[in-house]
PDB file of C-alpha atoms in Angstrom:
ATOM      1  CA  ASP G   1      32.686 145.601  38.291  1.00 64.00           C
ATOM      2  CA  ALA G   2      30.373 148.212  39.867  1.00 67.00           C
ATOM      3  CA  LYS G   3      28.142 150.113  37.695  1.00 89.00           C
ATOM      4  CA  THR G   4      28.384 154.035  36.667  1.00 95.00           C
ATOM      5  CA  THR G   5      25.907 156.777  35.833  1.00 96.00           C
ATOM      6  CA  GLN G   6      26.860 159.237  33.824  1.00 97.00           C
ATOM      7  CA  PRO G   7      24.520 162.454  32.280  1.00 97.00           C
ATOM      8  CA  PRO G   8      23.906 162.196  28.363  1.00 96.00           C
ATOM      9  CA  SER G   9      25.095 165.156  27.652  1.00 97.00           C
ATOM     10  CA  MET G  10      26.465 168.222  28.562  1.00 97.00           C
ATOM     11  CA  ASP G  11      27.554 171.806  27.261  1.00 97.00           C
ATOM     12  CA  CYS G  12      30.778 173.803  28.183  1.00 97.00           C
ATOM     13  CA  ALA G  13      31.812 177.230  26.696  1.00 97.00           C
ATOM     14  CA  GLU G  14      35.549 176.922  25.047  1.00 97.00           C
ATOM     15  CA  GLY G  15      37.726 178.208  27.932  1.00 97.00           C
ATOM     16  CA  ARG G  16      35.949 176.755  30.618  1.00 97.00           C
ATOM     17  CA  ALA G  17      36.556 174.326  32.849  1.00 97.00           C
ATOM     18  CA  ALA G  18      34.412 171.340  32.129  1.00 98.00           C
ATOM     19  CA  ASN G  19      33.007 169.145  35.283  1.00 98.00           C
ATOM     20  CA  LEU G  20      32.144 165.536  34.024  1.00 98.00           C
ATOM     21  CA  PRO G  21      30.013 163.837  37.073  1.00 98.00           C
ATOM     22  CA  CYS G  22      30.124 159.583  37.546  1.00 97.00           C
ATOM     23  CA  ASN G  23      28.221 158.203  40.262  1.00 97.00           C
ATOM     24  CA  HIS G  24      29.675 154.724  41.173  1.00 95.00           C
ATOM     25  CA  SER G  25      27.770 154.188  44.892  1.00 94.00           C
ATOM     26  CA  THR G  26      28.138 150.119  44.757  1.00 92.00           C
ATOM     27  CA  ILE G  27      32.195 150.414  43.914  1.00 92.00           C
ATOM     28  CA  SER G  28      34.679 148.090  46.132  1.00 89.00           C
ATOM     29  CA  GLY G  29      37.250 148.757  48.000  1.00 87.00           C
ATOM     30  CA  ASN G  30      39.847 147.384  45.341  1.00 86.00           C
ATOM     31  CA  GLU G  31      38.107 149.011  42.393  1.00 89.00           C
ATOM     32  CA  TYR G  32      40.202 151.582  40.737  1.00 91.00           C
ATOM     33  CA  VAL G  33      37.852 154.910  38.454  1.00 94.00           C
ATOM     34  CA  TYR G  34      38.646 155.166  34.582  1.00 94.00           C
ATOM     35  CA  TRP G  35      38.112 157.688  32.303  1.00 97.00           C
ATOM     36  CA  TYR G  36      38.370 157.463  28.455  1.00 97.00           C
ATOM     37  CA  ARG G  37      36.951 159.197  25.787  1.00 98.00           C
ATOM     38  CA  GLN G  38      35.931 158.843  22.573  1.00 97.00           C
ATOM     39  CA  ILE G  39      35.899 161.243  19.633  1.00 96.00           C
ATOM     40  CA  HIS G  40      33.836 161.057  16.507  1.00 90.00           C
ATOM     41  CA  SER G  41      35.111 158.156  14.114  1.00 84.00           C
ATOM     42  CA  GLN G  42      38.325 157.496  16.740  1.00 92.00           C
ATOM     43  CA  GLY G  43      38.796 154.353  19.152  1.00 95.00           C
ATOM     44  CA  PRO G  44      38.554 155.461  22.591  1.00 96.00           C
ATOM     45  CA  GLN G  45      41.568 157.362  24.348  1.00 96.00           C
ATOM     46  CA  TYR G  46      42.569 156.310  27.837  1.00 94.00           C
ATOM     47  CA  ILE G  47      42.583 160.095  30.097  1.00 96.00           C
ATOM     48  CA  ILE G  48      43.021 159.098  33.512  1.00 95.00           C
ATOM     49  CA  HIS G  49      42.362 156.523  36.637  1.00 93.00           C
ATOM     50  CA  GLY G  50      42.246 156.567  40.362  1.00 93.00           C
ATOM     51  CA  LEU G  51      41.616 154.919  43.694  1.00 92.00           C
ATOM     52  CA  LYS G  52      40.841 157.128  46.388  1.00 90.00           C
ATOM     53  CA  ASN G  53      43.163 160.365  45.768  1.00 86.00           C
ATOM     54  CA  ASN G  54      42.788 163.090  43.699  1.00 94.00           C
ATOM     55  CA  GLU G  55      45.026 162.664  40.413  1.00 96.00           C
ATOM     56  CA  THR G  56      46.080 164.785  37.980  1.00 97.00           C
ATOM     57  CA  ASN G  57      47.701 164.240  34.863  1.00 95.00           C
ATOM     58  CA  GLU G  58      48.576 166.719  31.206  1.00 95.00           C
ATOM     59  CA  MET G  59      45.003 165.979  30.123  1.00 94.00           C
ATOM     60  CA  ALA G  60      42.686 166.104  32.958  1.00 97.00           C
ATOM     61  CA  SER G  61      42.062 166.141  36.838  1.00 98.00           C
ATOM     62  CA  LEU G  62      40.188 163.268  38.501  1.00 98.00           C
ATOM     63  CA  ILE G  63      38.352 164.152  41.731  1.00 98.00           C
ATOM     64  CA  ILE G  64      37.034 161.005  43.905  1.00 97.00           C
ATOM     65  CA  THR G  65      34.901 161.869  46.979  1.00 96.00           C
ATOM     66  CA  GLU G  66      35.619 160.707  50.348  1.00 95.00           C
ATOM     67  CA  ASP G  67      33.435 158.045  50.284  1.00 94.00           C
ATOM     68  CA  ARG G  68      34.747 157.241  46.594  1.00 95.00           C
ATOM     69  CA  LYS G  69      30.337 157.112  45.763  1.00 95.00           C
ATOM     70  CA  SER G  70      30.962 159.552  42.990  1.00 96.00           C
ATOM     71  CA  SER G  71      33.994 161.289  41.139  1.00 97.00           C
ATOM     72  CA  THR G  72      34.521 164.089  38.889  1.00 98.00           C
ATOM     73  CA  LEU G  73      36.508 164.751  35.459  1.00 98.00           C
ATOM     74  CA  ILE G  74      37.909 167.871  35.048  1.00 98.00           C
ATOM     75  CA  LEU G  75      39.282 169.423  31.913  1.00 98.00           C
ATOM     76  CA  PRO G  76      40.648 172.662  33.391  1.00 96.00           C
ATOM     77  CA  HIS G  77      40.374 174.739  29.765  1.00 94.00           C
ATOM     78  CA  ALA G  78      38.276 173.351  27.299  1.00 96.00           C
ATOM     79  CA  THR G  79      38.645 173.387  23.566  1.00 97.00           C
ATOM     80  CA  LEU G  80      36.680 172.595  20.711  1.00 97.00           C
ATOM     81  CA  ARG G  81      38.647 169.194  20.213  1.00 96.00           C
ATOM     82  CA  ASP G  82      37.578 168.264  23.808  1.00 97.00           C
ATOM     83  CA  THR G  83      34.053 167.627  22.186  1.00 98.00           C
ATOM     84  CA  ALA G  84      33.546 163.781  22.595  1.00 98.00           C
ATOM     85  CA  VAL G  85      31.837 161.077  24.308  1.00 97.00           C
ATOM     86  CA  TYR G  86      33.165 160.319  27.972  1.00 98.00           C
ATOM     87  CA  TYR G  87      32.971 157.267  29.676  1.00 97.00           C
ATOM     88  CA  CYS G  88      33.610 156.426  33.358  1.00 97.00           C
ATOM     89  CA  ILE G  89      34.540 153.081  34.258  1.00 94.00           C
ATOM     90  CA  VAL G  90      34.893 151.529  37.468  1.00 92.00           C
ATOM     91  CA  ARG G  91      37.160 148.190  36.908  1.00 86.00           C
ATOM     92  CA  ARG G  92      39.369 145.906  39.589  1.00 80.00           C
ATOM     93  CA  ASP G  93      42.404 145.736  37.910  1.00 67.00           C
ATOM     94  CA  SER G  94      45.146 148.411  38.067  1.00 53.00           C
ATOM     95  CA  GLY G  95      46.982 147.580  35.506  1.00 55.00           C
ATOM     96  CA  GLY G  96      46.641 146.148  31.523  1.00 53.00           C
ATOM     97  CA  GLY G  97      45.137 143.548  30.910  1.00 53.00           C
ATOM     98  CA  ALA G  98      43.032 140.467  32.967  1.00 56.00           C
ATOM     99  CA  ASP G  99      39.397 142.318  32.909  1.00 71.00           C
ATOM    100  CA  GLY G 100      38.286 144.030  29.735  1.00 83.00           C
ATOM    101  CA  LEU G 101      36.591 147.253  30.034  1.00 89.00           C
ATOM    102  CA  THR G 102      32.518 147.750  30.640  1.00 90.00           C
ATOM    103  CA  PHE G 103      31.684 150.645  28.715  1.00 92.00           C
ATOM    104  CA  GLY G 104      28.083 152.330  29.513  1.00 90.00           C
ATOM    105  CA  LYS G 105      26.650 154.812  27.028  1.00 90.00           C
ATOM    106  CA  GLY G 106      28.919 157.866  28.665  1.00 95.00           C
ATOM    107  CA  THR G 107      28.425 161.757  28.603  1.00 97.00           C
ATOM    108  CA  HIS G 108      28.607 163.371  25.277  1.00 97.00           C
ATOM    109  CA  LEU G 109      30.271 166.959  26.126  1.00 98.00           C
ATOM    110  CA  ILE G 110      30.157 169.465  23.437  1.00 98.00           C
ATOM    111  CA  ILE G 111      32.239 172.372  23.544  1.00 97.00           C
ATOM    112  CA  GLN G 112      30.933 175.523  22.142  1.00 96.00           C
ATOM    113  CA  PRO G 113      32.771 178.431  20.483  1.00 95.00           C
TER     114      PRO G 113
ATOM    115  CA  ASP E   1      55.853 154.882  17.697  1.00 58.00           C
ATOM    116  CA  ALA E   2      53.263 153.271  16.136  1.00 70.00           C
ATOM    117  CA  GLY E   3      49.777 152.786  17.904  1.00 93.00           C
ATOM    118  CA  VAL E   4      47.407 150.225  17.468  1.00 97.00           C
ATOM    119  CA  THR E   5      46.648 149.191  13.771  1.00 97.00           C
ATOM    120  CA  GLN E   6      43.609 147.476  12.371  1.00 98.00           C
ATOM    121  CA  SER E   7      42.722 146.484   9.261  1.00 97.00           C
ATOM    122  CA  PRO E   8      40.742 146.821   6.762  1.00 97.00           C
ATOM    123  CA  THR E   9      38.839 150.159   7.579  1.00 97.00           C
ATOM    124  CA  HIS E  10      35.539 149.602   5.856  1.00 97.00           C
ATOM    125  CA  LEU E  11      34.462 146.192   5.225  1.00 96.00           C
ATOM    126  CA  ILE E  12      30.650 145.430   3.406  1.00 98.00           C
ATOM    127  CA  LYS E  13      29.738 141.780   3.743  1.00 98.00           C
ATOM    128  CA  THR E  14      26.602 139.521   3.063  1.00 98.00           C
ATOM    129  CA  ARG E  15      24.529 137.777   5.646  1.00 98.00           C
ATOM    130  CA  GLY E  16      25.871 134.334   6.270  1.00 98.00           C
ATOM    131  CA  GLN E  17      29.498 135.078   5.182  1.00 98.00           C
ATOM    132  CA  GLN E  18      32.754 135.051   7.252  1.00 98.00           C
ATOM    133  CA  VAL E  19      35.078 137.662   8.441  1.00 98.00           C
ATOM    134  CA  THR E  20      38.286 138.540   9.235  1.00 98.00           C
ATOM    135  CA  LEU E  21      39.605 141.174  10.976  1.00 98.00           C
ATOM    136  CA  ARG E  22      43.107 142.233  11.727  1.00 98.00           C
ATOM    137  CA  CYS E  23      44.966 144.268  14.766  1.00 98.00           C
ATOM    138  CA  SER E  24      48.908 144.813  15.105  1.00 98.00           C
ATOM    139  CA  PRO E  25      48.846 146.342  18.850  1.00 97.00           C
ATOM    140  CA  LYS E  26      51.278 148.775  19.798  1.00 95.00           C
ATOM    141  CA  SER E  27      54.634 148.345  20.019  1.00 94.00           C
ATOM    142  CA  GLY E  28      55.756 146.381  23.499  1.00 92.00           C
ATOM    143  CA  HIS E  29      52.465 145.900  24.224  1.00 93.00           C
ATOM    144  CA  ASP E  30      51.438 141.817  24.455  1.00 93.00           C
ATOM    145  CA  THR E  31      47.773 141.635  25.096  1.00 93.00           C
ATOM    146  CA  VAL E  32      45.034 142.411  22.702  1.00 95.00           C
ATOM    147  CA  SER E  33      41.345 142.725  23.647  1.00 95.00           C
ATOM    148  CA  TRP E  34      38.392 143.068  21.107  1.00 97.00           C
ATOM    149  CA  TYR E  35      35.068 145.113  21.275  1.00 97.00           C
ATOM    150  CA  GLN E  36      32.054 145.547  19.455  1.00 98.00           C
ATOM    151  CA  GLN E  37      30.667 149.151  18.873  1.00 96.00           C
ATOM    152  CA  ALA E  38      26.892 149.360  17.338  1.00 95.00           C
ATOM    153  CA  LEU E  39      25.833 152.955  16.479  1.00 92.00           C
ATOM    154  CA  GLY E  40      25.038 155.025  19.299  1.00 89.00           C
ATOM    155  CA  GLN E  41      26.408 152.905  22.032  1.00 92.00           C
ATOM    156  CA  GLY E  42      29.411 152.125  24.197  1.00 93.00           C
ATOM    157  CA  PRO E  43      31.748 149.715  23.061  1.00 95.00           C
ATOM    158  CA  GLN E  44      31.019 146.111  24.153  1.00 96.00           C
ATOM    159  CA  PHE E  45      33.747 143.772  24.981  1.00 95.00           C
ATOM    160  CA  ILE E  46      34.087 140.592  23.034  1.00 97.00           C
ATOM    161  CA  PHE E  47      37.435 138.646  24.547  1.00 96.00           C
ATOM    162  CA  GLN E  48      40.727 139.240  25.345  1.00 93.00           C
ATOM    163  CA  TYR E  49      44.091 137.198  24.411  1.00 94.00           C
ATOM    164  CA  TYR E  50      47.333 136.867  26.420  1.00 91.00           C
ATOM    165  CA  GLU E  51      50.529 134.996  24.867  1.00 91.00           C
ATOM    166  CA  GLU E  52      48.327 133.325  22.034  1.00 94.00           C
ATOM    167  CA  GLU E  53      45.283 131.915  24.149  1.00 94.00           C
ATOM    168  CA  GLU E  54      41.400 133.481  25.185  1.00 93.00           C
ATOM    169  CA  ARG E  55      42.006 134.802  28.502  1.00 90.00           C
ATOM    170  CA  GLN E  56      38.470 136.494  29.213  1.00 89.00           C
ATOM    171  CA  ARG E  57      35.161 136.529  27.329  1.00 93.00           C
ATOM    172  CA  GLY E  58      32.338 138.757  26.978  1.00 93.00           C
ATOM    173  CA  ASN E  59      28.820 137.542  26.088  1.00 94.00           C
ATOM    174  CA  PHE E  60      29.372 137.051  22.607  1.00 97.00           C
ATOM    175  CA  PRO E  61      27.997 133.592  21.001  1.00 97.00           C
ATOM    176  CA  ASP E  62      30.876 131.479  19.448  1.00 96.00           C
ATOM    177  CA  ARG E  63      30.476 132.630  15.770  1.00 98.00           C
ATOM    178  CA  PHE E  64      33.208 135.092  17.616  1.00 98.00           C
ATOM    179  CA  SER E  65      36.312 133.754  17.799  1.00 97.00           C
ATOM    180  CA  GLY E  66      40.039 134.944  17.715  1.00 97.00           C
ATOM    181  CA  HIS E  67      43.697 134.338  17.407  1.00 97.00           C
ATOM    182  CA  GLN E  68      46.959 135.869  18.361  1.00 97.00           C
ATOM    183  CA  PHE E  69      50.111 135.080  17.210  1.00 97.00           C
ATOM    184  CA  PRO E  70      53.511 134.983  18.454  1.00 97.00           C
ATOM    185  CA  ASN E  71      54.239 138.503  17.575  1.00 96.00           C
ATOM    186  CA  TYR E  72      51.302 139.286  19.286  1.00 96.00           C
ATOM    187  CA  SER E  73      49.105 141.013  16.454  1.00 97.00           C
ATOM    188  CA  SER E  74      45.831 139.357  16.611  1.00 98.00           C
ATOM    189  CA  GLU E  75      42.638 138.138  14.203  1.00 98.00           C
ATOM    190  CA  LEU E  76      38.864 138.451  14.888  1.00 98.00           C
ATOM    191  CA  ASN E  77      36.379 136.195  12.690  1.00 98.00           C
ATOM    192  CA  VAL E  78      32.891 136.411  12.946  1.00 98.00           C
ATOM    193  CA  ASN E  79      31.063 133.543  10.940  1.00 98.00           C
ATOM    194  CA  ALA E  80      27.706 133.491   9.639  1.00 98.00           C
ATOM    195  CA  LEU E  81      27.242 137.050   9.752  1.00 98.00           C
ATOM    196  CA  LEU E  82      23.754 138.680  10.578  1.00 98.00           C
ATOM    197  CA  LEU E  83      22.673 141.782   9.972  1.00 98.00           C
ATOM    198  CA  GLY E  84      23.001 142.652  13.632  1.00 97.00           C
ATOM    199  CA  ASP E  85      26.643 142.122  13.435  1.00 98.00           C
ATOM    200  CA  SER E  86      27.226 145.414  11.480  1.00 98.00           C
ATOM    201  CA  ALA E  87      29.424 147.687  14.117  1.00 97.00           C
ATOM    202  CA  LEU E  88      32.603 149.235  14.754  1.00 97.00           C
ATOM    203  CA  TYR E  89      34.768 146.497  15.948  1.00 98.00           C
ATOM    204  CA  LEU E  90      37.801 148.071  17.904  1.00 98.00           C
ATOM    205  CA  CYS E  91      40.978 146.446  18.997  1.00 97.00           C
ATOM    206  CA  ALA E  92      42.659 147.641  22.202  1.00 96.00           C
ATOM    207  CA  SER E  93      46.371 146.527  23.472  1.00 95.00           C
ATOM    208  CA  SER E  94      47.820 146.613  26.963  1.00 91.00           C
ATOM    209  CA  LYS E  95      50.544 145.017  28.787  1.00 86.00           C
ATOM    210  CA  PRO E  96      50.951 144.285  32.425  1.00 77.00           C
ATOM    211  CA  ARG E  97      51.610 147.397  34.900  1.00 72.00           C
ATOM    212  CA  VAL E  98      50.686 149.760  32.173  1.00 75.00           C
ATOM    213  CA  TYR E  99      47.270 151.605  33.080  1.00 77.00           C
ATOM    214  CA  GLY E 100      44.862 152.033  30.242  1.00 85.00           C
ATOM    215  CA  TYR E 101      44.492 150.299  26.831  1.00 91.00           C
ATOM    216  CA  THR E 102      45.386 151.792  23.539  1.00 94.00           C
ATOM    217  CA  PHE E 103      42.313 151.395  20.929  1.00 96.00           C
ATOM    218  CA  GLY E 104      42.960 151.653  17.435  1.00 97.00           C
ATOM    219  CA  SER E 105      40.665 153.284  15.077  1.00 96.00           C
ATOM    220  CA  GLY E 106      38.434 150.261  14.472  1.00 97.00           C
ATOM    221  CA  THR E 107      36.850 148.361  11.443  1.00 98.00           C
ATOM    222  CA  ARG E 108      33.437 149.264   9.959  1.00 97.00           C
ATOM    223  CA  LEU E 109      31.760 146.274   9.281  1.00 98.00           C
ATOM    224  CA  THR E 110      28.456 146.179   7.328  1.00 98.00           C
ATOM    225  CA  VAL E 111      26.568 143.235   6.763  1.00 98.00           C
ATOM    226  CA  VAL E 112      23.524 143.439   4.275  1.00 97.00           C
TER     227      VAL E 112
END
């Protein structure tokens, strides 16, 4: 799986959009971009994933650049409960099973009141 | 609908001892993975079980072993515990064609 690079920490004001960048310049054509987050003392939580098109669900939006070498996770209206470590993961399999996840150190997002 | 359940939540063991951690997957999920998360680090993949067999393994020594039962629940066994095995152990479940894993809240293992 391709490696990812994320800033170690970011701050965002409550109610504003939080934009978390991820660089994955060595991504292959069949690799997906996944985002998970881990709130303190809990297990990671799946947020969203995509291949090359932008994706949106009830939690967030995922913007993938046309060359697929980077992506941005957007939390449109951040709340204090969004304070967590956010992990960007690139992996081949698009469904459950087959490959374990390779986590980096992620981005510690702190939402300020 | 219960998510992934892990037991116990906390555990203290002595160096050299053996430990067994347990995981019940989310209802309808048939694949179980185990991860180790040291303080301040991201989770590291240990292995994955499907149809009662180890399907994939990360870079962990043979002291780490597992089992999956016919009801899809799983155990993680660690022998000859080292101080460095102190970590949060996470279980994740999934099923084919479902995107994303569901994680439990983990077992905090402390080796003294």
